[in-house]
PDB file of C-alpha atoms in Angstrom:
ATOM      1  CA  GLY A 228     101.329  60.890 117.435  1.00 71.00           C
ATOM      2  CA  ALA A 229     101.368  64.528 118.458  1.00 82.00           C
ATOM      3  CA  VAL A 230     104.699  66.283 119.046  1.00 91.00           C
ATOM      4  CA  VAL A 231     105.717  68.279 122.093  1.00 94.00           C
ATOM      5  CA  SER A 232     108.993  70.115 121.875  1.00 95.00           C
ATOM      6  CA  GLN A 233     110.867  71.161 125.031  1.00 96.00           C
ATOM      7  CA  HIS A 234     113.822  73.557 125.023  1.00 96.00           C
ATOM      8  CA  PRO A 235     116.593  73.491 126.104  1.00 97.00           C
ATOM      9  CA  SER A 236     117.426  69.881 126.509  1.00 95.00           C
ATOM     10  CA  TRP A 237     120.073  70.716 129.072  1.00 96.00           C
ATOM     11  CA  VAL A 238     121.256  73.830 130.845  1.00 97.00           C
ATOM     12  CA  ILE A 239     123.934  74.720 133.381  1.00 97.00           C
ATOM     13  CA  CYS A 240     123.574  77.871 135.345  1.00 96.00           C
ATOM     14  CA  LYS A 241     125.086  79.604 138.285  1.00 97.00           C
ATOM     15  CA  SER A 242     123.441  79.622 141.654  1.00 97.00           C
ATOM     16  CA  GLY A 243     121.171  82.664 142.060  1.00 97.00           C
ATOM     17  CA  THR A 244     120.331  83.037 138.390  1.00 97.00           C
ATOM     18  CA  SER A 245     117.011  82.221 136.720  1.00 97.00           C
ATOM     19  CA  VAL A 246     116.425  79.697 133.978  1.00 97.00           C
ATOM     20  CA  LYS A 247     113.465  79.518 131.563  1.00 97.00           C
ATOM     21  CA  ILE A 248     112.310  76.226 130.025  1.00 97.00           C
ATOM     22  CA  GLU A 249     109.888  76.272 127.050  1.00 97.00           C
ATOM     23  CA  CYS A 250     107.329  73.614 126.153  1.00 96.00           C
ATOM     24  CA  ARG A 251     105.596  73.785 122.785  1.00 95.00           C
ATOM     25  CA  SER A 252     102.904  71.620 121.226  1.00 94.00           C
ATOM     26  CA  LEU A 253     103.951  71.638 117.602  1.00 93.00           C
ATOM     27  CA  ASP A 254     100.974  70.192 115.793  1.00 90.00           C
ATOM     28  CA  PHE A 255      98.033  70.632 118.118  1.00 91.00           C
ATOM     29  CA  GLN A 256      96.629  73.146 120.529  1.00 90.00           C
ATOM     30  CA  ALA A 257      96.804  72.404 124.230  1.00 88.00           C
ATOM     31  CA  THR A 258      94.683  74.250 126.732  1.00 83.00           C
ATOM     32  CA  THR A 259      96.349  72.258 129.470  1.00 90.00           C
ATOM     33  CA  MET A 260      99.990  71.468 129.974  1.00 93.00           C
ATOM     34  CA  PHE A 261     101.760  69.891 132.916  1.00 94.00           C
ATOM     35  CA  TRP A 262     105.203  70.326 134.449  1.00 96.00           C
ATOM     36  CA  TYR A 263     106.993  67.438 136.179  1.00 95.00           C
ATOM     37  CA  ARG A 264     110.216  66.970 137.994  1.00 95.00           C
ATOM     38  CA  GLN A 265     112.073  63.700 138.073  1.00 92.00           C
ATOM     39  CA  PHE A 266     114.920  62.619 140.317  1.00 89.00           C
ATOM     40  CA  PRO A 267     117.283  59.848 139.296  1.00 85.00           C
ATOM     41  CA  LYS A 268     115.614  56.394 139.212  1.00 81.00           C
ATOM     42  CA  GLN A 269     112.365  57.821 140.469  1.00 84.00           C
ATOM     43  CA  SER A 270     109.041  58.366 138.762  1.00 83.00           C
ATOM     44  CA  LEU A 271     107.722  61.750 137.686  1.00 88.00           C
ATOM     45  CA  MET A 272     106.502  64.112 140.289  1.00 89.00           C
ATOM     46  CA  LEU A 273     103.782  66.611 139.138  1.00 91.00           C
ATOM     47  CA  MET A 274     104.701  70.137 139.978  1.00 95.00           C
ATOM     48  CA  ALA A 275     101.898  72.154 138.455  1.00 94.00           C
ATOM     49  CA  THR A 276      99.105  72.280 135.898  1.00 92.00           C
ATOM     50  CA  SER A 277      99.419  75.085 133.365  1.00 90.00           C
ATOM     51  CA  ASN A 278      96.178  76.427 131.894  1.00 86.00           C
ATOM     52  CA  GLU A 279      96.110  78.736 128.915  1.00 85.00           C
ATOM     53  CA  GLY A 280      95.066  82.250 129.874  1.00 83.00           C
ATOM     54  CA  SER A 281      94.847  81.613 133.586  1.00 85.00           C
ATOM     55  CA  LYS A 282      97.110  81.066 136.560  1.00 89.00           C
ATOM     56  CA  ALA A 283      98.830  77.748 137.023  1.00 92.00           C
ATOM     57  CA  THR A 284      97.675  75.325 139.744  1.00 92.00           C
ATOM     58  CA  TYR A 285     100.556  74.118 141.889  1.00 95.00           C
ATOM     59  CA  GLU A 286     100.783  70.876 143.725  1.00 93.00           C
ATOM     60  CA  GLN A 287     101.212  70.893 147.464  1.00 93.00           C
ATOM     61  CA  GLY A 288     104.761  71.637 148.493  1.00 94.00           C
ATOM     62  CA  VAL A 289     105.787  73.326 145.206  1.00 95.00           C
ATOM     63  CA  GLU A 290     106.781  77.023 145.644  1.00 94.00           C
ATOM     64  CA  LYS A 291     104.862  79.051 143.071  1.00 93.00           C
ATOM     65  CA  ASP A 292     107.197  82.032 143.527  1.00 94.00           C
ATOM     66  CA  LYS A 293     110.189  79.854 142.707  1.00 96.00           C
ATOM     67  CA  PHE A 294     108.754  77.990 139.778  1.00 97.00           C
ATOM     68  CA  LEU A 295     106.975  80.556 137.612  1.00 96.00           C
ATOM     69  CA  ILE A 296     104.662  79.143 134.968  1.00 94.00           C
ATOM     70  CA  ASN A 297     103.243  81.084 132.069  1.00 91.00           C
ATOM     71  CA  HIS A 298     100.862  79.651 129.500  1.00 89.00           C
ATOM     72  CA  ALA A 299     100.405  82.591 127.188  1.00 83.00           C
ATOM     73  CA  SER A 300      99.136  80.717 124.115  1.00 89.00           C
ATOM     74  CA  LEU A 301      97.579  77.400 123.210  1.00 89.00           C
ATOM     75  CA  THR A 302     100.920  76.050 122.031  1.00 93.00           C
ATOM     76  CA  LEU A 303     103.398  77.399 124.535  1.00 94.00           C
ATOM     77  CA  SER A 304     103.984  77.044 128.282  1.00 94.00           C
ATOM     78  CA  THR A 305     107.140  78.219 130.052  1.00 96.00           C
ATOM     79  CA  LEU A 306     108.585  77.268 133.437  1.00 97.00           C
ATOM     80  CA  THR A 307     111.061  79.695 134.991  1.00 97.00           C
ATOM     81  CA  VAL A 308     113.165  78.549 137.865  1.00 97.00           C
ATOM     82  CA  THR A 309     113.968  81.678 139.763  1.00 97.00           C
ATOM     83  CA  SER A 310     117.046  82.215 141.909  1.00 97.00           C
ATOM     84  CA  ALA A 311     118.118  78.708 141.216  1.00 97.00           C
ATOM     85  CA  HIS A 312     120.104  76.721 143.808  1.00 96.00           C
ATOM     86  CA  PRO A 313     121.929  73.442 143.592  1.00 96.00           C
ATOM     87  CA  GLU A 314     118.984  71.616 145.100  1.00 95.00           C
ATOM     88  CA  ASP A 315     116.878  72.684 142.110  1.00 96.00           C
ATOM     89  CA  SER A 316     119.112  70.546 139.836  1.00 96.00           C
ATOM     90  CA  SER A 317     116.881  67.945 138.367  1.00 96.00           C
ATOM     91  CA  PHE A 318     115.239  66.650 135.175  1.00 96.00           C
ATOM     92  CA  TYR A 319     112.174  68.711 134.228  1.00 97.00           C
ATOM     93  CA  ILE A 320     109.584  67.393 131.824  1.00 96.00           C
ATOM     94  CA  CYS A 321     106.457  68.953 130.351  1.00 96.00           C
ATOM     95  CA  SER A 322     103.391  67.338 128.844  1.00 95.00           C
ATOM     96  CA  ALA A 323     100.400  68.523 126.841  1.00 93.00           C
ATOM     97  CA  LEU A 324      96.994  67.024 126.480  1.00 87.00           C
ATOM     98  CA  THR A 325      95.206  66.584 123.171  1.00 85.00           C
ATOM     99  CA  VAL A 326      91.438  66.959 122.805  1.00 82.00           C
ATOM    100  CA  THR A 327      91.158  63.197 123.282  1.00 80.00           C
ATOM    101  CA  THR A 328      92.924  63.584 126.644  1.00 79.00           C
ATOM    102  CA  GLU A 329      96.021  61.691 125.465  1.00 85.00           C
ATOM    103  CA  ALA A 330      99.219  63.028 127.031  1.00 88.00           C
ATOM    104  CA  PHE A 331     102.365  63.754 125.078  1.00 92.00           C
ATOM    105  CA  PHE A 332     105.580  64.632 126.683  1.00 94.00           C
ATOM    106  CA  GLY A 333     108.550  66.809 125.828  1.00 95.00           C
ATOM    107  CA  GLN A 334     112.088  65.529 125.694  1.00 94.00           C
ATOM    108  CA  GLY A 335     112.890  66.832 129.120  1.00 95.00           C
ATOM    109  CA  THR A 336     115.412  69.428 130.334  1.00 97.00           C
ATOM    110  CA  ARG A 337     118.358  68.540 132.491  1.00 96.00           C
ATOM    111  CA  LEU A 338     119.035  71.481 134.807  1.00 97.00           C
ATOM    112  CA  THR A 339     122.325  71.656 136.722  1.00 97.00           C
ATOM    113  CA  VAL A 340     122.874  74.552 139.084  1.00 97.00           C
ATOM    114  CA  VAL A 341     126.500  75.092 140.108  1.00 96.00           C
TER     115      VAL A 341
ATOM    116  CA  LYS B  32      93.257  58.097 146.663  1.00 82.00           C
ATOM    117  CA  GLN B  33      94.371  56.486 143.441  1.00 87.00           C
ATOM    118  CA  GLU B  34      97.577  54.419 143.650  1.00 91.00           C
ATOM    119  CA  VAL B  35      99.217  52.794 140.664  1.00 94.00           C
ATOM    120  CA  THR B  36     101.661  49.893 141.033  1.00 95.00           C
ATOM    121  CA  GLN B  37     103.761  48.090 138.445  1.00 96.00           C
ATOM    122  CA  ILE B  38     105.152  44.591 138.577  1.00 94.00           C
ATOM    123  CA  PRO B  39     107.924  43.621 138.111  1.00 94.00           C
ATOM    124  CA  ALA B  40     110.088  46.525 139.042  1.00 94.00           C
ATOM    125  CA  ALA B  41     112.912  45.237 136.814  1.00 96.00           C
ATOM    126  CA  LEU B  42     113.199  42.610 134.117  1.00 96.00           C
ATOM    127  CA  SER B  43     116.148  41.282 132.180  1.00 97.00           C
ATOM    128  CA  VAL B  44     115.582  38.862 129.324  1.00 96.00           C
ATOM    129  CA  PRO B  45     117.276  37.596 126.191  1.00 97.00           C
ATOM    130  CA  GLU B  46     115.946  38.963 122.964  1.00 97.00           C
ATOM    131  CA  GLY B  47     113.132  37.091 121.276  1.00 97.00           C
ATOM    132  CA  GLU B  48     111.140  36.489 124.404  1.00 97.00           C
ATOM    133  CA  ASN B  49     107.494  37.551 124.781  1.00 97.00           C
ATOM    134  CA  LEU B  50     107.043  39.780 127.807  1.00 96.00           C
ATOM    135  CA  VAL B  51     104.264  40.760 130.090  1.00 97.00           C
ATOM    136  CA  LEU B  52     104.333  43.928 132.163  1.00 97.00           C
ATOM    137  CA  ASN B  53     101.654  44.477 134.793  1.00 97.00           C
ATOM    138  CA  CYS B  54     100.007  47.647 136.064  1.00 97.00           C
ATOM    139  CA  SER B  55      97.389  47.770 138.826  1.00 97.00           C
ATOM    140  CA  PHE B  56      95.376  50.657 140.135  1.00 95.00           C
ATOM    141  CA  THR B  57      93.270  51.001 143.263  1.00 94.00           C
ATOM    142  CA  ASP B  58      90.389  53.210 141.953  1.00 90.00           C
ATOM    143  CA  SER B  59      88.624  51.703 138.970  1.00 88.00           C
ATOM    144  CA  ALA B  60      86.806  54.936 138.094  1.00 88.00           C
ATOM    145  CA  ILE B  61      89.222  55.856 135.331  1.00 89.00           C
ATOM    146  CA  TYR B  62      88.346  56.974 131.844  1.00 87.00           C
ATOM    147  CA  ASN B  63      91.588  55.870 130.171  1.00 91.00           C
ATOM    148  CA  LEU B  64      94.977  54.338 130.853  1.00 94.00           C
ATOM    149  CA  GLN B  65      98.180  55.173 129.016  1.00 94.00           C
ATOM    150  CA  TRP B  66     101.424  53.252 128.617  1.00 97.00           C
ATOM    151  CA  PHE B  67     104.728  55.096 128.045  1.00 96.00           C
ATOM    152  CA  ARG B  68     108.332  54.193 127.646  1.00 96.00           C
ATOM    153  CA  GLN B  69     111.216  56.338 128.935  1.00 95.00           C
ATOM    154  CA  ASP B  70     114.758  55.986 127.743  1.00 93.00           C
ATOM    155  CA  PRO B  71     117.557  57.133 130.142  1.00 89.00           C
ATOM    156  CA  GLY B  72     117.777  60.951 130.288  1.00 87.00           C
ATOM    157  CA  LYS B  73     114.824  61.380 127.918  1.00 89.00           C
ATOM    158  CA  GLY B  74     111.212  62.376 128.119  1.00 90.00           C
ATOM    159  CA  LEU B  75     108.303  59.914 127.812  1.00 92.00           C
ATOM    160  CA  THR B  76     107.087  58.371 124.568  1.00 93.00           C
ATOM    161  CA  SER B  77     103.424  57.501 124.421  1.00 93.00           C
ATOM    162  CA  LEU B  78     102.924  53.879 123.414  1.00 96.00           C
ATOM    163  CA  LEU B  79      99.254  53.114 123.772  1.00 95.00           C
ATOM    164  CA  LEU B  80      96.136  54.778 125.122  1.00 93.00           C
ATOM    165  CA  ILE B  81      93.203  52.642 126.146  1.00 94.00           C
ATOM    166  CA  GLN B  82      89.876  54.278 126.714  1.00 91.00           C
ATOM    167  CA  SER B  83      87.703  52.939 129.523  1.00 90.00           C
ATOM    168  CA  SER B  84      85.258  51.484 126.994  1.00 91.00           C
ATOM    169  CA  GLN B  85      87.980  49.469 125.333  1.00 93.00           C
ATOM    170  CA  ARG B  86      89.449  46.113 126.380  1.00 93.00           C
ATOM    171  CA  GLU B  87      92.686  46.323 124.459  1.00 95.00           C
ATOM    172  CA  GLN B  88      94.836  48.268 122.054  1.00 95.00           C
ATOM    173  CA  THR B  89      97.533  47.125 119.724  1.00 96.00           C
ATOM    174  CA  SER B  90     100.470  48.844 118.043  1.00 95.00           C
ATOM    175  CA  GLY B  91     102.974  46.695 116.224  1.00 96.00           C
ATOM    176  CA  ARG B  92     104.526  44.258 118.681  1.00 97.00           C
ATOM    177  CA  LEU B  93     102.771  45.868 121.605  1.00 98.00           C
ATOM    178  CA  ASN B  94      99.381  44.986 122.983  1.00 97.00           C
ATOM    179  CA  ALA B  95      97.819  46.514 126.019  1.00 97.00           C
ATOM    180  CA  SER B  96      94.688  45.197 127.798  1.00 97.00           C
ATOM    181  CA  LEU B  97      92.540  46.905 130.367  1.00 97.00           C
ATOM    182  CA  ASP B  98      90.280  45.282 132.961  1.00 95.00           C
ATOM    183  CA  LYS B  99      88.703  48.093 134.894  1.00 92.00           C
ATOM    184  CA  SER B 100      86.742  45.935 137.305  1.00 92.00           C
ATOM    185  CA  SER B 101      89.853  44.248 138.581  1.00 94.00           C
ATOM    186  CA  GLY B 102      92.018  47.377 138.390  1.00 95.00           C
ATOM    187  CA  ARG B 103      94.545  45.941 136.039  1.00 96.00           C
ATOM    188  CA  SER B 104      96.273  46.609 132.753  1.00 97.00           C
ATOM    189  CA  THR B 105      98.837  44.454 130.977  1.00 98.00           C
ATOM    190  CA  LEU B 106     101.369  45.471 128.392  1.00 97.00           C
ATOM    191  CA  TYR B 107     102.439  42.524 126.209  1.00 97.00           C
ATOM    192  CA  ILE B 108     105.614  42.868 124.134  1.00 98.00           C
ATOM    193  CA  ALA B 109     106.076  40.231 121.499  1.00 98.00           C
ATOM    194  CA  ALA B 110     109.486  39.079 120.255  1.00 97.00           C
ATOM    195  CA  SER B 111     111.452  41.476 122.373  1.00 97.00           C
ATOM    196  CA  GLN B 112     114.472  43.265 120.947  1.00 97.00           C
ATOM    197  CA  PRO B 113     117.449  45.070 122.524  1.00 97.00           C
ATOM    198  CA  GLY B 114     115.860  48.336 121.329  1.00 97.00           C
ATOM    199  CA  ASP B 115     112.944  47.714 123.647  1.00 97.00           C
ATOM    200  CA  SER B 116     115.230  48.250 126.640  1.00 97.00           C
ATOM    201  CA  ALA B 117     113.761  51.194 128.617  1.00 97.00           C
ATOM    202  CA  THR B 118     111.607  51.963 131.572  1.00 96.00           C
ATOM    203  CA  TYR B 119     107.946  51.344 131.014  1.00 97.00           C
ATOM    204  CA  LEU B 120     105.338  53.446 132.846  1.00 96.00           C
ATOM    205  CA  CYS B 121     101.588  53.171 133.016  1.00 96.00           C
ATOM    206  CA  ALA B 122      99.515  56.145 134.005  1.00 94.00           C
ATOM    207  CA  VAL B 123      95.892  56.973 134.753  1.00 93.00           C
ATOM    208  CA  PRO B 124      94.237  60.394 134.912  1.00 87.00           C
ATOM    209  CA  TYR B 125      92.667  61.839 137.991  1.00 78.00           C
ATOM    210  CA  ASN B 126      91.235  65.200 139.081  1.00 70.00           C
ATOM    211  CA  THR B 127      91.012  67.164 135.850  1.00 62.00           C
ATOM    212  CA  ASP B 128      93.360  65.133 133.719  1.00 74.00           C
ATOM    213  CA  LYS B 129      96.418  65.030 135.974  1.00 84.00           C
ATOM    214  CA  LEU B 130      98.254  61.791 135.504  1.00 88.00           C
ATOM    215  CA  ILE B 131      99.269  59.401 138.257  1.00 89.00           C
ATOM    216  CA  PHE B 132     102.188  57.261 137.199  1.00 91.00           C
ATOM    217  CA  GLY B 133     103.040  53.754 138.180  1.00 92.00           C
ATOM    218  CA  THR B 134     106.303  52.846 139.766  1.00 88.00           C
ATOM    219  CA  GLY B 135     107.707  51.703 136.482  1.00 93.00           C
ATOM    220  CA  THR B 136     109.267  48.528 135.057  1.00 96.00           C
ATOM    221  CA  ARG B 137     112.891  48.736 134.035  1.00 96.00           C
ATOM    222  CA  LEU B 138     113.385  46.411 131.066  1.00 97.00           C
ATOM    223  CA  GLN B 139     116.688  45.172 129.759  1.00 97.00           C
ATOM    224  CA  VAL B 140     116.727  42.961 126.632  1.00 98.00           C
ATOM    225  CA  PHE B 141     120.091  41.584 125.853  1.00 96.00           C
ATOM    226  CA  PRO B 142     121.302  40.155 122.537  1.00 95.00           C
TER     227      PRO B 142
END
């Protein structure tokens, strides 16, 4: 299957700083990528849809100024958590769609804000 | 509004057993259904994708079926192994390819 690489796999940052997470489709081009957040023992919660060359579409309740998404190329989308606070600590996962609309996911990023 | 439910929520079995995981969805107007597994602290691994025109898909010991009219999909795992222990999620796309995930089945296969 297709490969989606997410980096870093874990990060610890101080409260008030910003953290950038990268999501790359390694062997296919993805015009659409998605960013999810997952709390312990819960299912994935969609945060936003990232479209190459245009602004991301955010789900209701997700602060677009806090979670900045950039999809500058067909193989890379980034999520920046700005001015992170402890409540932003979570597991963030990206996915990318192939041309056959099959979704492949990154390995996830464990963010801990201290 | 599409809702996806999985039964059972958790399952613990000895290795070697054949397993059936169930997924139901309320809106049958889907164009595919995907099954994933998630290991603790990891991302999702795609297992099988069934297009709406298909009735089933097979990969190794895994077989997934789809019955759109009744809003159901089943993931069958043959001869389960401890390495199959994970959370299994089904998902259907809606509204420009966003995925709605089921509630998940947490599987534990013990030696």
